[in-house]
Each structure stands twice: as structure tokens, then as C-alpha cells.
PDB file of C-alpha atoms in Angstrom:
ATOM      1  CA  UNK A   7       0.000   0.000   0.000  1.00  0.00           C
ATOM      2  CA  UNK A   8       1.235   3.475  -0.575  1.00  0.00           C
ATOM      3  CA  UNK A   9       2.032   5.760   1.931  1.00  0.00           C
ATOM      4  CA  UNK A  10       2.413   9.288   1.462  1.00  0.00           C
ATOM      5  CA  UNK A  11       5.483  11.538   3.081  1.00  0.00           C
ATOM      6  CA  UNK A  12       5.236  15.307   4.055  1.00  0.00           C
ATOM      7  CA  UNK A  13       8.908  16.783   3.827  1.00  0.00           C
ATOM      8  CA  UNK A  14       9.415  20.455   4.780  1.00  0.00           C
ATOM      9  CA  UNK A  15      12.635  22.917   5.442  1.00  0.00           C
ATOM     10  CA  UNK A  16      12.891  22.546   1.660  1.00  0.00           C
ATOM     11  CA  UNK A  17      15.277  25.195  -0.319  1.00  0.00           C
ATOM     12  CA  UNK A  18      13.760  27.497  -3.046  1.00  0.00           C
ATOM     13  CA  UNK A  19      16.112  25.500  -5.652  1.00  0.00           C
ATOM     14  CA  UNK A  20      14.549  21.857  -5.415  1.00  0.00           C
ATOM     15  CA  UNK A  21      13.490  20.126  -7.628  1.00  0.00           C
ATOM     16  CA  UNK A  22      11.047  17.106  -8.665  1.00  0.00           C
ATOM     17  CA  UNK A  23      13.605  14.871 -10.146  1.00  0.00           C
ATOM     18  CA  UNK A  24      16.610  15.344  -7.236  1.00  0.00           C
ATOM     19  CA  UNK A  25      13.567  14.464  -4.624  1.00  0.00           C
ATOM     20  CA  UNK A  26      12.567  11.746  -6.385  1.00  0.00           C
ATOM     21  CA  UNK A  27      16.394  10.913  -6.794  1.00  0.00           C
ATOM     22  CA  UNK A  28      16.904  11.174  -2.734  1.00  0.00           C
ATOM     23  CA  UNK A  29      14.011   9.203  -1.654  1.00  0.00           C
ATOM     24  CA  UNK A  30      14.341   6.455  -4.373  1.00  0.00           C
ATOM     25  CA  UNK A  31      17.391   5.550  -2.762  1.00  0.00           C
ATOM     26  CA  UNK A  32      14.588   3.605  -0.078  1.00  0.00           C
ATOM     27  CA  UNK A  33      12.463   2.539  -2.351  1.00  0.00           C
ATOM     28  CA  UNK A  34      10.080   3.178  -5.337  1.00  0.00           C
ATOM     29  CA  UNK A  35       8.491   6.383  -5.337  1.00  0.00           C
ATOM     30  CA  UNK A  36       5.200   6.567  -6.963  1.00  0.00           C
ATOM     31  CA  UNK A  37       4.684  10.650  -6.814  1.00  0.00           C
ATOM     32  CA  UNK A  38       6.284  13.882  -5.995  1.00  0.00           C
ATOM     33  CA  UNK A  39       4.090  17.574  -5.575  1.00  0.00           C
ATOM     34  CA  UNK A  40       6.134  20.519  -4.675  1.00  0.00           C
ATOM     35  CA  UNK A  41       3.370  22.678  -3.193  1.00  0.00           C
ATOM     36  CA  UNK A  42       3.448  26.085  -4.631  1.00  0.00           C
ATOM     37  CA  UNK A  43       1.871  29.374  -3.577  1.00  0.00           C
ATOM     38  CA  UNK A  44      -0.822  29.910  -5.823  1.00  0.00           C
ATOM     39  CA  UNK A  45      -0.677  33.840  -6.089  1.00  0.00           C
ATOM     40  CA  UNK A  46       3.137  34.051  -6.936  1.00  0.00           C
ATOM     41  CA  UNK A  47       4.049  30.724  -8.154  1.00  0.00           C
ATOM     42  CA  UNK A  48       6.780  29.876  -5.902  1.00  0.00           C
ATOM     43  CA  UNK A  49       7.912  26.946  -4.131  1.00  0.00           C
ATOM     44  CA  UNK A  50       6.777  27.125  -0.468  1.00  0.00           C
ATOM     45  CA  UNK A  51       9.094  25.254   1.107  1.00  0.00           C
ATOM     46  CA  UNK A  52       7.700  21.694   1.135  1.00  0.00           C
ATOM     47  CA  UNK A  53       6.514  18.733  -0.810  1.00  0.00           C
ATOM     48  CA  UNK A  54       4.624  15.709  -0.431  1.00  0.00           C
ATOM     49  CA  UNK A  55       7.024  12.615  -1.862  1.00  0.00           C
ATOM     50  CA  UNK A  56       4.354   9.502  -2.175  1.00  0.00           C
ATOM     51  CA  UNK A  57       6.438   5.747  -2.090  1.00  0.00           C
ATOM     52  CA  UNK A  58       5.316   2.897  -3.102  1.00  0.00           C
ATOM     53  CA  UNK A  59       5.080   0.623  -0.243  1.00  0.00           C
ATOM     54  CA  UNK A  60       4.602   1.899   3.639  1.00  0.00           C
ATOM     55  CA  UNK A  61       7.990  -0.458   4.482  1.00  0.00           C
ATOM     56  CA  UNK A  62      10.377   1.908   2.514  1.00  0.00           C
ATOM     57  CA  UNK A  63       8.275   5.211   3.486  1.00  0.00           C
ATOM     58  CA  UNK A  64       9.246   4.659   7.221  1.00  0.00           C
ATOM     59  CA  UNK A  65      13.155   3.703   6.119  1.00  0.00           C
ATOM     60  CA  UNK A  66      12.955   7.042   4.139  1.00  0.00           C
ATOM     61  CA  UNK A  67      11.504   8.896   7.332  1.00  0.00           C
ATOM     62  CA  UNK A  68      13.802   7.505   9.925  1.00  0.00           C
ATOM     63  CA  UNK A  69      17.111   8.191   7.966  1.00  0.00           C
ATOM     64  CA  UNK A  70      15.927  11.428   6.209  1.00  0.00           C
ATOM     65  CA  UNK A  71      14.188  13.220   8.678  1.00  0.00           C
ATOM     66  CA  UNK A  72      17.046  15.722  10.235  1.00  0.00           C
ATOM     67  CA  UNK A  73      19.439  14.631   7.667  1.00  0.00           C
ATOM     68  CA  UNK A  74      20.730  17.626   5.330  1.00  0.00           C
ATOM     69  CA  UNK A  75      19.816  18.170   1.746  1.00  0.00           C
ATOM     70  CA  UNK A  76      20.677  21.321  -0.309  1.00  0.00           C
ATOM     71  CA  UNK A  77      22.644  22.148   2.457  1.00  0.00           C
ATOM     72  CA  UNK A  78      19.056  22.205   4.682  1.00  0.00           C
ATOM     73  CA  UNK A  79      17.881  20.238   7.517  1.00  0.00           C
ATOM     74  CA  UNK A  80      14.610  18.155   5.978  1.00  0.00           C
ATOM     75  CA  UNK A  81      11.753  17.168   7.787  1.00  0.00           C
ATOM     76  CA  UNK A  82      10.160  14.298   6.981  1.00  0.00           C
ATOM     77  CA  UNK A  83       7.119  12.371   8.763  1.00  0.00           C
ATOM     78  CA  UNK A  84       3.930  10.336   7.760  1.00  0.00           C
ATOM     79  CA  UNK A  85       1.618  13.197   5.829  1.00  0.00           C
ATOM     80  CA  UNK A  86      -1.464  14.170   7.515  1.00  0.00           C
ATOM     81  CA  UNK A  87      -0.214  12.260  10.342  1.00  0.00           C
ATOM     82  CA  UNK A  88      -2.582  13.314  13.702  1.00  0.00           C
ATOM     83  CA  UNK A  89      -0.640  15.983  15.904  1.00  0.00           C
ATOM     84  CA  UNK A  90      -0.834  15.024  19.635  1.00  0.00           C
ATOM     85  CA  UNK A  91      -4.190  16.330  20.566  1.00  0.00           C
ATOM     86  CA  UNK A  92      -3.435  16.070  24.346  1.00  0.00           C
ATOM     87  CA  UNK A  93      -2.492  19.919  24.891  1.00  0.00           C
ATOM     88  CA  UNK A  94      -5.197  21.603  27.033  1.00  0.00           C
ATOM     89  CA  UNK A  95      -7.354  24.302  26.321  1.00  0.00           C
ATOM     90  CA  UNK A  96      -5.912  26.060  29.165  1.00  0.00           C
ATOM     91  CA  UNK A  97      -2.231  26.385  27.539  1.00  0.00           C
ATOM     92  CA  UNK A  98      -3.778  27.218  24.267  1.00  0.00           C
ATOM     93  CA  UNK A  99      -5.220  30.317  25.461  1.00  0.00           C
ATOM     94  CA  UNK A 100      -2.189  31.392  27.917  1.00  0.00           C
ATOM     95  CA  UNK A 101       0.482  31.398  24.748  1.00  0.00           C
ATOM     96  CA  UNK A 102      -0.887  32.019  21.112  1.00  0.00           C
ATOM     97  CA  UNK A 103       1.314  32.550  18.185  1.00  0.00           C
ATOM     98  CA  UNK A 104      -0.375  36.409  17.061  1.00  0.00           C
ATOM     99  CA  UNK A 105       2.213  37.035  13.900  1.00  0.00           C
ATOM    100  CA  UNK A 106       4.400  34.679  12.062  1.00  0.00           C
ATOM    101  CA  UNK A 107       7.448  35.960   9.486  1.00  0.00           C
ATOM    102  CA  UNK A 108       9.646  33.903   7.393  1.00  0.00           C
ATOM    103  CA  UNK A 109      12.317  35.628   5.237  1.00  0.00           C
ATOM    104  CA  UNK A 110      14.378  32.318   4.040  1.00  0.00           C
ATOM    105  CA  UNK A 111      16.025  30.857   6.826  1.00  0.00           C
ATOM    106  CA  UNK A 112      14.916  33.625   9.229  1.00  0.00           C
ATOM    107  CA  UNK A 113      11.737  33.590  11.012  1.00  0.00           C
ATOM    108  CA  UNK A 114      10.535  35.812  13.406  1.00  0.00           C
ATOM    109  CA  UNK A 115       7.196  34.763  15.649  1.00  0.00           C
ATOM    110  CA  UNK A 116       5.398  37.177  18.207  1.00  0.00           C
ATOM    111  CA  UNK A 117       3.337  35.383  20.467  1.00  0.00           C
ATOM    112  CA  UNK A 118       0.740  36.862  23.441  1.00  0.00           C
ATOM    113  CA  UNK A 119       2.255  35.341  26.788  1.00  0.00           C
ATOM    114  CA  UNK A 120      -0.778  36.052  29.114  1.00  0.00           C
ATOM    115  CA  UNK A 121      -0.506  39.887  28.541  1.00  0.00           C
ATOM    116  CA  UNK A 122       2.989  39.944  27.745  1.00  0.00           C
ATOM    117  CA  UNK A 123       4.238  40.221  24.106  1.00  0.00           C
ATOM    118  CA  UNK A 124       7.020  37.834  23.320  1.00  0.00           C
ATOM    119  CA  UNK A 125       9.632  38.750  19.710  1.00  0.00           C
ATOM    120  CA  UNK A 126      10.874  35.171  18.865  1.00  0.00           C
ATOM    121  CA  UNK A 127      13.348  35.682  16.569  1.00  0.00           C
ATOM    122  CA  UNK A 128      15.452  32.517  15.185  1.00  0.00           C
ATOM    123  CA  UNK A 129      18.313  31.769  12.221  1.00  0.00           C
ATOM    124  CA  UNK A 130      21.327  29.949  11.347  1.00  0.00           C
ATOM    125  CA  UNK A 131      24.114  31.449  14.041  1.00  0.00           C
ATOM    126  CA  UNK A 132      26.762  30.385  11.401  1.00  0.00           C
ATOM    127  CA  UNK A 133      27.283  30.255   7.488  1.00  0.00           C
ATOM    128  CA  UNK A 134      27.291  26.411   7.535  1.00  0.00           C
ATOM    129  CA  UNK A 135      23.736  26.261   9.608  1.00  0.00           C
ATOM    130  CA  UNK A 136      25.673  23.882  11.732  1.00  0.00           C
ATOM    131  CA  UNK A 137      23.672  25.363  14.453  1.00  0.00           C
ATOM    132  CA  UNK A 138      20.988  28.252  15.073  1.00  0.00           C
ATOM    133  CA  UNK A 139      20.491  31.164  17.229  1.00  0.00           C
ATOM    134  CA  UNK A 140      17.246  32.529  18.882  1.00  0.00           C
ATOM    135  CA  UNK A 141      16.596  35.819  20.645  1.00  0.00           C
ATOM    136  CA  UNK A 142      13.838  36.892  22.441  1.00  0.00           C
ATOM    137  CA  UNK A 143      12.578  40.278  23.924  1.00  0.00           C
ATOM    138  CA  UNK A 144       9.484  41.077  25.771  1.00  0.00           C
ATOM    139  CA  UNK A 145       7.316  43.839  26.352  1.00  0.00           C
ATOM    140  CA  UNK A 146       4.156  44.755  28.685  1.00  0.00           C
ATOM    141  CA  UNK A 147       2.649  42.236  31.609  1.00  0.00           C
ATOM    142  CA  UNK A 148       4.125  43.939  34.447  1.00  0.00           C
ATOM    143  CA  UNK A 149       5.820  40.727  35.985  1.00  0.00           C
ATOM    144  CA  UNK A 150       8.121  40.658  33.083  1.00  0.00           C
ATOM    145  CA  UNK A 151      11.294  43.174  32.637  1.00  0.00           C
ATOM    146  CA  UNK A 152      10.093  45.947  29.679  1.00  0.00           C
ATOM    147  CA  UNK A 153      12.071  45.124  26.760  1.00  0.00           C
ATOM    148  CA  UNK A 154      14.288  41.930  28.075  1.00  0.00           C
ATOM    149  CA  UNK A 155      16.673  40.378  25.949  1.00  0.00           C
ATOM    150  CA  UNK A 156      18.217  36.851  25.815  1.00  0.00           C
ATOM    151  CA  UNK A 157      19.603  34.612  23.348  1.00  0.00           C
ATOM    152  CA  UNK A 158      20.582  31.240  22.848  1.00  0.00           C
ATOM    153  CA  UNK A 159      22.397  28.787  20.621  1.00  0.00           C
ATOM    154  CA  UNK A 160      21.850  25.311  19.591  1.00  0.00           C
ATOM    155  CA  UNK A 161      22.234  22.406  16.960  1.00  0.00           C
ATOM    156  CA  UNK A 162      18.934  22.908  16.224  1.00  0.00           C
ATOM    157  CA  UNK A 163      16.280  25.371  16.391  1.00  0.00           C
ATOM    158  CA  UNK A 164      14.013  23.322  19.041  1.00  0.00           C
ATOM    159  CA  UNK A 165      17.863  22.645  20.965  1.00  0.00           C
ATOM    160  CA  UNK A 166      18.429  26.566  21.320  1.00  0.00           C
ATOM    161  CA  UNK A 167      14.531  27.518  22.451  1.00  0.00           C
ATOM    162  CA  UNK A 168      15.065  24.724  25.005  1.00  0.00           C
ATOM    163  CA  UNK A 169      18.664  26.547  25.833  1.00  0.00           C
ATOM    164  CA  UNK A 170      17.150  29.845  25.982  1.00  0.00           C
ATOM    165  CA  UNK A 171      14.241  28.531  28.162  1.00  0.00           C
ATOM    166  CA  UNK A 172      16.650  27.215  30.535  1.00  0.00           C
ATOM    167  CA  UNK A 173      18.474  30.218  31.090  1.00  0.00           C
ATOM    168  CA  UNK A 174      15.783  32.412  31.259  1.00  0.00           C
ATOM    169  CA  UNK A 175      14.376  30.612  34.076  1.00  0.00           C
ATOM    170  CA  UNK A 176      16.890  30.301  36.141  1.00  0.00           C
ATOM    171  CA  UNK A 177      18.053  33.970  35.723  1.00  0.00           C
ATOM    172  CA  UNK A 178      14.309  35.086  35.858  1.00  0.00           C
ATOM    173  CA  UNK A 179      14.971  37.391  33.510  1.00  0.00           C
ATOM    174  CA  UNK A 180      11.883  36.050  31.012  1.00  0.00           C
ATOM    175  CA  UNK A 181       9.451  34.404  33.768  1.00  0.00           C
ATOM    176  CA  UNK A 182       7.346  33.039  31.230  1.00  0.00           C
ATOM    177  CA  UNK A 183       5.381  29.576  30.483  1.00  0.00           C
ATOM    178  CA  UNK A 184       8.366  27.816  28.392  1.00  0.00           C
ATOM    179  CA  UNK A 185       6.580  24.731  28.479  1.00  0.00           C
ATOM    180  CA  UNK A 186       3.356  26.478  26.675  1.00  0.00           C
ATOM    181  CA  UNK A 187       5.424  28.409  24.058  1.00  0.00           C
ATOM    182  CA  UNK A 188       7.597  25.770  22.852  1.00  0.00           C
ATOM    183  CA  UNK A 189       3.950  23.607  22.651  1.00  0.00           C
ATOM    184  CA  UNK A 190       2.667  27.341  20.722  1.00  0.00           C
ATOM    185  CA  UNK A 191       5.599  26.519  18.120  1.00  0.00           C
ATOM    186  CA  UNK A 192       5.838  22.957  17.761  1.00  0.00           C
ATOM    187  CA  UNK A 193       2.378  23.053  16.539  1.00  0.00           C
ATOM    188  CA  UNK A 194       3.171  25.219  13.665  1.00  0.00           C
ATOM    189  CA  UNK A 195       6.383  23.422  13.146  1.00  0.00           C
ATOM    190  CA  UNK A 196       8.618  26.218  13.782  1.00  0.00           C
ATOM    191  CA  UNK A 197      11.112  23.877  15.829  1.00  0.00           C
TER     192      UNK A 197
END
């Protein structure tokens, strides 16, 4: 039976044919749809790569997902897969993503906190994108220092939120619910 693959983190430069190429080293692949923004036309950033058995679509998954390809991190899991439902309603209405901007590898997400405004801002903290940086500032909510600063580093976006998290809490400088924001972004995939 088929089984069909979402894989995101894609470059602006890929292509049908070197997808195919890379996941036909697992197995046949029956399909490949690079979704496109209808308005302009462009590639946005992922594709759905369809195999032709669900045997070779998990070996493509386990040694893909993570692993770099034109010079990106790829992220690869079942498509349409169900997202863990178990988050409460509670932490869905303490921490909401409000704005979302992607400029190639540089994203930027503002998020309400509870009353306080929190700038996520994360990208590659060297040339190779061997690791990534993320700084975050604050404003308003009274508990939290106007217009606090931190950063972090990481192998990986979700490793330098965790980092930043860390620190903030034990410094106290960002007395925020980590726990709700990094749920917040790992539901829009942003780590």
C-alpha cells in the first residue's frame, strides 16, 4: 500500500527529479508535488514525496528526517499524520502565536504570553547552519522586565529555544510559560 510523506525545510532551488532521486534511494516512489503558492508561483518550502510501499516510506523517514539536503535540515514524517491532541485548552489560550514571518532561513514569531508580548526571533548562528540562534525580547505584563533580551544557541532550532528557556528561568529574567510556548511553536512546526 502506498504511503504518502510530508517533507518540509525545503530550499527554493529543489526540484522534482533530485527528490525523487533522494528518496528512491529507499524505495520506489510513486509521486512527488512541490506545493506552490498559488498567487506568486513559488515553491513554499515543502513537498509531499508519495512511495510505493509503507515499508520503505518509514526507512525514508527515519534516515531522512534531520538529515541535510541542499545544504538544509529536511523534515520528513507520515503526511497528515494526527498531531498530539493532548495539549489543554488552558495552555492554548495562555500562549498564542499572534504574527508569524519567514524571510528564508529567518523567522521571526510574536506570540501573546498572558498579557505579555514575546519577539521570537530565530536563524542559522553560522554560514554552515551547523547550528541556530534565537533571541527573544518582551514587552508589557508587568511581571516581566520591559524590553528583556536573551539569546541562545543550539544544533537545532528546538535545541536553542530549550537553551534559551533554561536560562531564562533560572536567571528570571523572562518568567514566562516555556513549556506552553515551545507547545505554541511545535504546533506550527517552527522547531
Amino acid at each position: 500500500m502506498e504511503s504518502r510523506l510530508y517533507v518540509g525545510n525545503l530550499s527554493d532551488d529543489v526540484s522534482v527529479e533530485s527528490l525523487r532521486r533522494r528518496f528512491a534511494e529507499f524505495g520506489p516512489v510513486s509521486d512527488v508535488h512541490l506545493a506552490t503558492d498559488r498567487s506568486s508561483g513559488r515553491l513554499r518550502g515543502h513537498a509531499f514525496v508519495t512511495m510505493a510501499n509503507e515499508a520503505d516510506a518509514h526507512a525514508a523517514m527515519r534516515e531522512l528526517n534531520g538529515s541535510l539536503f541542499d545544504d538544509r535540515r529536511l523534515r520528513v514524517n507520515i503526511a497528515g499524520e494526527e498531531r498530539d491532541r493532548t495539549r489543554s485548552k488552558e495552555v492554548t489560550e495562555r500562549t498564542r502565536i499572534t504574527s508569524q514571518f519567514r524571510e528564508r532561513l529567518n523567522m521571526t514569531y510574536e506570540l501573546d504570553c498572558g498579557g505579555v508580548s514575546l519577539t521570537l526571533k530565530m536563524f542559522p548562528d553560522d554560514a554552515r547552519e551547523q547550528s541556530w540562534r534565537v533571541e527573544a525580547s518582551t514587552k508589557g505584563g508587568g511581571m516581566v522586565v520591559e524590553g528583556a533580551v536573551m539569546a541562545a544557541s543550539g544544533r537545532t532550532r528546538a535545541t536553542a529555544l530549550e537553551e534559551l528557556a533554561r536560562s531564562s528561568q533560572a536567571s528570571g529574567a523572562l518568567a514566562l510559560d516555556w513549556t506552553a510556548i515551545i507547545e505554541a511553536l511545535a504546533a506550527v512546526r517552527a522547531i
